[in-house]
Amino acid sequence: MRPLRELLDAFWRAAAYCLHPRVVVLTLAPLLIAAALALGLGWLYWEGAVDGVRELLERWSLTAAVLGWLDSMGGQGLRAVIAPLLVVALAVPVLVVVSLLLVSTLSTPALTNLVARRRFPALQRRHGASFMLSVLWALGCSLLALFVLVLSVPLWLIPPLVLVLPPLVWGWLTYQLVAFDVLSDHASKEERRRILREQRWPLLAMGVISGYLSAAPSLLWAFGATVLILAPLLVVVSVWLYTLVFAFSSLWFAHFSLAALQRLRAQEAAAAAPSPPPGGEIIDMPLSVTPSPLQLPREPHA
């Protein structure tokens, strides 16, 4: 029950920190970069991507048969929006990864410093990982997560799995990126590895919950063709929601991981303290003074 209590305590603390003005400001830089990148790529490649997906669907015999069946059932309107919706569905995972990478590199160190300064001011920084190592770790984990997502796309056609597989992948990615970045500055290499190993399941649970929260902005695109008209606005709103969710995740991991690091160091300090002697406290007993055998007793005076 203790890990659950610590997880919930970190959750509510992170939710309260999201109202801090500095946290709101720290979500703006990833928002501006990711939104500008998404809008720029959409402006340049939207029509070409939609035409390419539509042509690819018509080449496949299975999808061509499905599209022909939709036409026979009077679903010409659905045929027109399938390609744009597929482009959006393929772009959303990339948008999520870009937002997570931007928050991880730009916002997580500042958010961790905010938590450490306000809640753990006496926690020593041991600089267990450099900035370049954090960037390489983030890129490697992100490429692996995207590769697994691409391989799992056919399984998304099974209704239960589409609700499980993507959040699990996002949860693993969030756990690996954010926990590493939170502990990279304050923990040593050995401390970071020990915490990631001993707290693996609570951290993975936090990552999976964050993965489900990060899926919430994708619901903006679930209303069919009407959202395509408002696509530029929805791109900005969804990117901001992604950055806000990942900033909350960074705060959540910071509160939980730094508290675990503080407990670990307290346990190590207690184990290194000198133990008392086995007999307990030594009580000084007074020594009895015996007369010397060479000293003769005095005779009484007459």
Coordinates of C-alpha atoms in Angstrom, one line a residue:
M1 CA 0.0 0.0 0.0
R2 CA 2.9 2.3 0.5
P3 CA 3.8 2.6 -3.2
L4 CA 0.2 3.4 -4.0
R5 CA 0.0 6.1 -1.3
E6 CA 3.2 7.7 -2.6
L7 CA 2.0 7.5 -6.2
L8 CA -1.3 9.3 -5.2
D9 CA 0.5 11.8 -3.1
A10 CA 2.8 12.7 -6.1
F11 CA -0.3 12.8 -8.4
W12 CA -2.1 15.5 -6.4
R13 CA 1.0 17.5 -5.9
A14 CA 1.7 17.5 -9.7
A15 CA -1.9 18.5 -10.3
A16 CA -1.5 21.5 -7.9
Y17 CA 1.8 22.5 -9.5
C18 CA 0.1 22.7 -13.0
L19 CA -1.7 25.9 -11.7
H20 CA 1.7 27.5 -11.0
P21 CA 2.4 30.4 -13.5
R22 CA 5.9 29.1 -14.2
V23 CA 4.5 25.8 -15.3
V24 CA 2.1 27.4 -17.7
V25 CA 4.9 29.5 -19.2
L26 CA 7.1 26.4 -19.6
T27 CA 4.4 24.7 -21.7
L28 CA 4.5 27.6 -24.2
A29 CA 7.9 26.9 -25.8
P30 CA 7.1 23.3 -26.8
L31 CA 3.7 24.5 -27.9
L32 CA 5.0 27.1 -30.2
I33 CA 7.7 24.9 -31.7
A34 CA 5.4 21.8 -32.2
A35 CA 2.5 23.8 -33.5
A36 CA 4.7 25.7 -36.0
L37 CA 6.2 22.5 -37.2
A38 CA 2.8 20.8 -37.6
L39 CA 1.2 23.7 -39.4
G40 CA 4.2 24.2 -41.7
L41 CA 4.3 20.5 -42.7
G42 CA 0.5 20.5 -43.1
W43 CA 0.7 23.6 -45.4
L44 CA 3.4 22.0 -47.5
Y45 CA 2.4 18.4 -47.7
W46 CA -1.3 18.0 -46.8
E47 CA -2.7 17.6 -50.3
G48 CA 0.1 15.4 -51.5
A49 CA -0.2 13.1 -48.4
V50 CA -4.0 12.8 -48.9
D51 CA -3.6 12.0 -52.6
G52 CA -0.9 9.5 -51.9
V53 CA -3.0 7.7 -49.2
R54 CA -6.1 7.7 -51.5
E55 CA -4.1 6.2 -54.4
L56 CA -2.6 3.6 -52.1
L57 CA -6.0 2.6 -50.8
E58 CA -7.3 2.2 -54.4
R59 CA -4.4 0.0 -55.3
W60 CA -5.0 -2.6 -52.6
S61 CA -7.6 -5.1 -53.6
L62 CA -9.1 -5.4 -50.1
T63 CA -9.5 -1.7 -49.5
A64 CA -10.8 -1.2 -53.1
A65 CA -13.5 -3.8 -52.4
V66 CA -14.4 -2.0 -49.1
L67 CA -14.6 1.3 -50.9
G68 CA -16.7 -0.2 -53.6
W69 CA -19.1 -1.6 -51.0
L70 CA -19.3 1.8 -49.4
D71 CA -20.2 3.3 -52.8
S72 CA -22.9 0.7 -53.3
M73 CA -24.4 1.4 -49.9
G74 CA -24.5 5.2 -50.6
G75 CA -21.4 6.0 -48.5
Q76 CA -19.7 8.2 -51.0
G77 CA -19.2 10.8 -48.3
L78 CA -17.3 8.3 -46.2
R79 CA -15.1 7.5 -49.1
A80 CA -14.1 11.1 -49.4
V81 CA -13.0 11.5 -45.8
I82 CA -11.3 8.1 -45.3
A83 CA -7.9 9.3 -46.8
P84 CA -7.8 12.6 -44.8
L85 CA -8.7 10.8 -41.6
L86 CA -6.0 8.2 -42.2
V87 CA -3.4 11.0 -42.7
V88 CA -4.5 12.5 -39.4
A89 CA -4.4 9.1 -37.7
L90 CA -0.8 8.6 -39.0
A91 CA 0.3 12.1 -38.1
V92 CA -1.0 12.0 -34.5
P93 CA 1.6 9.5 -33.2
V94 CA 4.4 11.6 -34.7
L95 CA 2.9 14.7 -33.1
V96 CA 2.7 13.0 -29.8
V97 CA 6.3 11.9 -29.9
V98 CA 7.5 15.3 -31.0
S99 CA 5.6 17.0 -28.2
L100 CA 7.0 14.5 -25.7
L101 CA 10.5 15.0 -26.9
L102 CA 10.2 18.8 -26.7
V103 CA 8.7 18.7 -23.2
S104 CA 11.4 16.2 -22.2
T105 CA 14.3 18.3 -23.4
L106 CA 13.0 21.8 -22.8
S107 CA 10.5 21.7 -19.9
T108 CA 11.3 18.6 -17.8
P109 CA 14.7 20.0 -16.4
A110 CA 13.1 23.3 -15.4
L111 CA 10.0 21.5 -13.9
T112 CA 12.3 19.2 -11.9
N113 CA 14.3 22.1 -10.6
L114 CA 11.0 23.8 -9.5
V115 CA 10.0 20.7 -7.6
A116 CA 13.4 20.2 -6.1
R117 CA 13.7 23.9 -5.0
R118 CA 10.3 24.0 -3.4
R119 CA 10.0 20.5 -1.9
F120 CA 13.6 19.0 -1.7
P121 CA 15.9 22.0 -1.1
A122 CA 18.5 19.9 0.7
L123 CA 18.7 17.2 -1.9
Q124 CA 22.3 17.0 -3.3
R125 CA 22.8 17.0 -7.1
R126 CA 25.2 14.3 -8.2
H127 CA 24.9 14.8 -12.0
G128 CA 24.6 11.1 -13.0
A129 CA 23.9 11.8 -16.7
S130 CA 24.9 14.5 -19.1
F131 CA 22.5 16.5 -21.4
M132 CA 23.9 14.7 -24.5
L133 CA 23.3 11.3 -22.9
S134 CA 19.7 12.3 -22.1
V135 CA 19.1 13.4 -25.7
L136 CA 20.5 10.2 -27.1
W137 CA 18.4 8.1 -24.6
A138 CA 15.3 10.1 -25.7
L139 CA 16.0 9.6 -29.4
G140 CA 16.7 5.9 -29.0
C141 CA 13.5 5.2 -26.9
S142 CA 11.4 7.3 -29.3
L143 CA 12.5 5.4 -32.4
L144 CA 11.9 2.1 -30.6
A145 CA 8.4 3.2 -29.6
L146 CA 7.6 4.3 -33.1
F147 CA 8.8 1.1 -34.5
V148 CA 6.7 -0.9 -32.1
L149 CA 3.7 1.3 -32.9
V150 CA 4.1 0.7 -36.6
L151 CA 4.3 -3.1 -36.1
S152 CA 1.2 -3.1 -34.0
V153 CA -1.0 -1.1 -36.4
P154 CA -2.7 -4.2 -37.9
L155 CA -3.7 -5.3 -34.3
W156 CA -5.5 -2.0 -33.9
L157 CA -8.3 -3.5 -36.0
I158 CA -9.2 -5.7 -33.1
P159 CA -11.3 -3.4 -30.9
P160 CA -9.9 -4.3 -27.4
L161 CA -6.3 -4.1 -28.5
V162 CA -6.6 -0.6 -29.9
L163 CA -7.5 0.6 -26.4
V164 CA -4.6 -1.2 -24.8
L165 CA -1.5 -1.3 -27.2
P166 CA -1.0 2.5 -27.9
P167 CA -1.4 3.5 -24.2
L168 CA 1.1 0.8 -23.2
V169 CA 3.6 2.0 -25.8
W170 CA 3.2 5.6 -24.8
G171 CA 3.3 4.6 -21.1
W172 CA 6.6 2.8 -21.6
L173 CA 8.0 5.7 -23.6
T174 CA 6.9 8.3 -21.0
Y175 CA 8.3 6.1 -18.2
Q176 CA 11.7 5.8 -19.9
L177 CA 12.1 9.4 -21.0
V178 CA 10.7 11.4 -18.1
A179 CA 12.1 9.2 -15.2
F180 CA 15.5 9.3 -16.8
D181 CA 15.4 13.1 -17.3
V182 CA 14.1 13.7 -13.7
L183 CA 16.9 11.6 -12.1
S184 CA 19.7 12.6 -14.5
D185 CA 20.8 15.7 -12.6
H186 CA 20.1 14.8 -9.0
A187 CA 20.9 11.1 -8.8
S188 CA 24.2 9.4 -9.5
K189 CA 24.4 6.7 -12.2
E190 CA 24.1 3.9 -9.6
E191 CA 21.2 5.6 -7.8
R192 CA 19.3 6.2 -11.0
R193 CA 19.6 2.6 -12.1
R194 CA 18.6 1.3 -8.6
I195 CA 15.5 3.5 -8.5
L196 CA 14.4 2.6 -12.0
R197 CA 14.8 -1.0 -11.1
E198 CA 13.2 -1.0 -7.7
Q199 CA 10.3 1.4 -8.6
R200 CA 9.8 -0.2 -12.1
W201 CA 6.1 -1.1 -11.6
P202 CA 4.9 2.2 -10.0
L203 CA 6.8 4.2 -12.6
L204 CA 5.3 2.0 -15.4
A205 CA 1.8 2.5 -14.0
M206 CA 2.4 6.2 -14.0
G207 CA 3.6 6.0 -17.6
V208 CA 0.5 4.0 -18.7
I209 CA -1.9 6.5 -16.9
S210 CA 0.0 9.3 -18.7
G211 CA -0.4 7.4 -21.9
Y212 CA -4.1 7.3 -21.5
L213 CA -4.2 11.0 -20.6
S214 CA -2.1 11.8 -23.7
A215 CA -4.7 9.9 -25.8
A216 CA -7.4 12.4 -24.8
P217 CA -6.3 15.2 -27.3
S218 CA -6.8 12.6 -30.1
L219 CA -10.5 12.6 -29.3
L220 CA -10.7 16.0 -31.0
W221 CA -10.2 14.2 -34.3
A222 CA -12.9 11.6 -33.7
F223 CA -15.8 13.6 -35.0
G224 CA -15.4 12.8 -38.7
A225 CA -15.3 15.2 -41.6
T226 CA -16.4 18.3 -39.6
V227 CA -13.1 18.5 -37.7
L228 CA -11.1 18.7 -41.0
I229 CA -12.5 22.1 -41.6
L230 CA -11.1 23.3 -38.2
A231 CA -7.9 21.4 -38.7
P232 CA -5.4 24.3 -38.2
L233 CA -7.1 25.4 -35.0
L234 CA -7.4 21.8 -33.7
V235 CA -3.7 21.2 -34.4
V236 CA -2.7 24.1 -32.1
V237 CA -5.2 23.0 -29.4
S238 CA -4.2 19.4 -29.5
V239 CA -0.5 20.3 -29.4
W240 CA -1.1 22.5 -26.3
L241 CA -3.1 19.6 -24.6
Y242 CA -0.2 17.2 -25.4
T243 CA 2.3 19.6 -23.9
L244 CA 0.1 20.2 -20.8
V245 CA -0.3 16.4 -20.3
F246 CA 3.4 15.8 -20.6
A247 CA 4.2 18.7 -18.3
F248 CA 1.9 17.2 -15.7
S249 CA 3.6 13.8 -16.2
S250 CA 7.0 15.4 -15.7
L251 CA 5.8 17.0 -12.4
W252 CA 4.3 13.7 -11.4
F253 CA 7.5 11.8 -12.1
A254 CA 9.6 14.5 -10.4
H255 CA 7.6 14.4 -7.1
F256 CA 7.7 10.6 -7.1
S257 CA 11.3 10.0 -8.2
L258 CA 12.9 12.7 -6.1
A259 CA 11.0 11.4 -3.0
A260 CA 12.3 7.9 -3.8
L261 CA 15.8 9.3 -4.1
Q262 CA 15.5 11.1 -0.8
R263 CA 14.4 7.9 0.9
L264 CA 17.2 5.9 -0.7
R265 CA 19.8 8.3 0.6
A266 CA 18.2 8.3 4.1
Q267 CA 18.4 4.5 4.1
E268 CA 22.0 4.5 3.0
A269 CA 22.9 7.1 5.6
A270 CA 21.2 5.1 8.3
A271 CA 23.0 1.9 7.2
A272 CA 26.4 3.7 7.2
A273 CA 25.9 5.1 10.7
P274 CA 28.0 3.4 13.4
S275 CA 26.1 0.9 15.4
P276 CA 26.1 1.0 19.2
P277 CA 28.2 -1.7 21.1
P278 CA 26.5 -5.0 21.6
G279 CA 26.2 -4.6 25.4
G280 CA 24.2 -1.5 25.1
E281 CA 25.3 1.5 27.1
I282 CA 28.4 1.1 29.3
I283 CA 27.8 2.2 32.9
D284 CA 30.8 3.3 34.9
M285 CA 30.8 1.4 38.2
P286 CA 32.8 2.9 41.1
L287 CA 35.7 0.7 42.2
S288 CA 36.0 -0.3 45.8
V289 CA 39.2 0.8 47.5
T290 CA 40.8 -1.9 49.6
P291 CA 43.4 -1.1 52.2
S292 CA 47.0 -1.9 51.2
P293 CA 48.4 -5.0 53.0
L294 CA 51.5 -3.0 54.0
Q295 CA 49.5 -0.5 55.9
L296 CA 49.0 -1.5 59.5
P297 CA 46.0 -0.3 61.5
R298 CA 46.7 2.4 64.1
E299 CA 46.5 1.5 67.7
P300 CA 44.1 3.5 69.8
H301 CA 45.7 6.0 72.2
A302 CA 45.6 5.2 75.8

